[in-house]
Phi, psi and omega in degrees: 000138176259178178295326188267329192219154169237131186285139174289316177206163182291335186262336184270135178278043182239133179220157177258123177291148177274314179267103193247004179283182183302320181294323178296318178293316180299319179298320181295315180293318182299323180297328177287315181296327183289339180289154178307130187251191017282164181227148173239126183231135174252134184233157181277165173265197181085188185268334184303319183285349189301316180297326179287317175304318183298316178298313183295317185292339180268357178272147178277092183233157181284066184297337179296345178265003191246133168252126181248130176235151170281149171285334181193165177204160174277144179276087181220162175301151185300332181271000180290141179302338182271001182285115176289329178300318179295318179298318181294316180298319179295319184296323185250021183300325184274000180256172178263012181296145176269123178266117184265117181288154173277127179231122183307131177090346179297138171282147189243129176286156180299155181253159168275329179213133168245118180254123185236151162258184177210136178276170181293345176264006180085011180281152176230147189048229172244044172255108188254159177303321178236120182193162164255145184200163168289129183254106180232140181276330182275155180301120187202166172268125184239163177263128179230152176229106178299147179228105004278164174294133179300137181299321184285344180208074187278065185230149167290162190229162161248141183211147164295137177280177184297326178298320180288319181297331182260000176271072187205159177281337186201148175234137168238143176244122178252111191228136180238136173114139182295324180297324180287331177297322178299320179295317178300314183295321177295322179294317179296323180284349181080022184266007183210164180237026176291164186306322180295327177293322177295323176300312180300321181289325187272328186295142176241028183227167176298141176236125177246130181257121175258086182256140171216163182294325181209000000 
């Protein structure tokens, strides 16, 4: 066991972070940005990452070497309150980071880090257990429609596909809630086929889970 992580098993490249609050996640991301670049990072949407974005954007880091992309977004106008692109642009407005928009059908270059959240149904990015989507094998931005549409965000989506999410040197999952820990553990054990379980099976890079109760 190291100071930062405890291994789930000797064979799986999956570990649980010890410091799991916003500052712990920000520190992890900052260490990647501080390395000689350029760097490509994919980040999640929603409200959970905002506190982490705030910490990162106020740090003196070489943001000019960094391209930031969303893992997914709602298909809404840029000024819509549900636009993750707008939230990301506001968060990093004072930095020199390049914000790369999601464009349906675009091929995606590999990342240095893919940062994901996870829903209570095991979805990651906008890849849901039940959905219609563009099915592409190469790393790309695809159109997805959750079935049913979530009540809190009833929008069609753009998302990195599974090939793009796993074309990276490292993955981190930032997850909150005891119910979600059960989903993670079932996915790691291979007892489910929800999208996060498919991610674990497909990824060939280290995965660090930043889980906390709230």
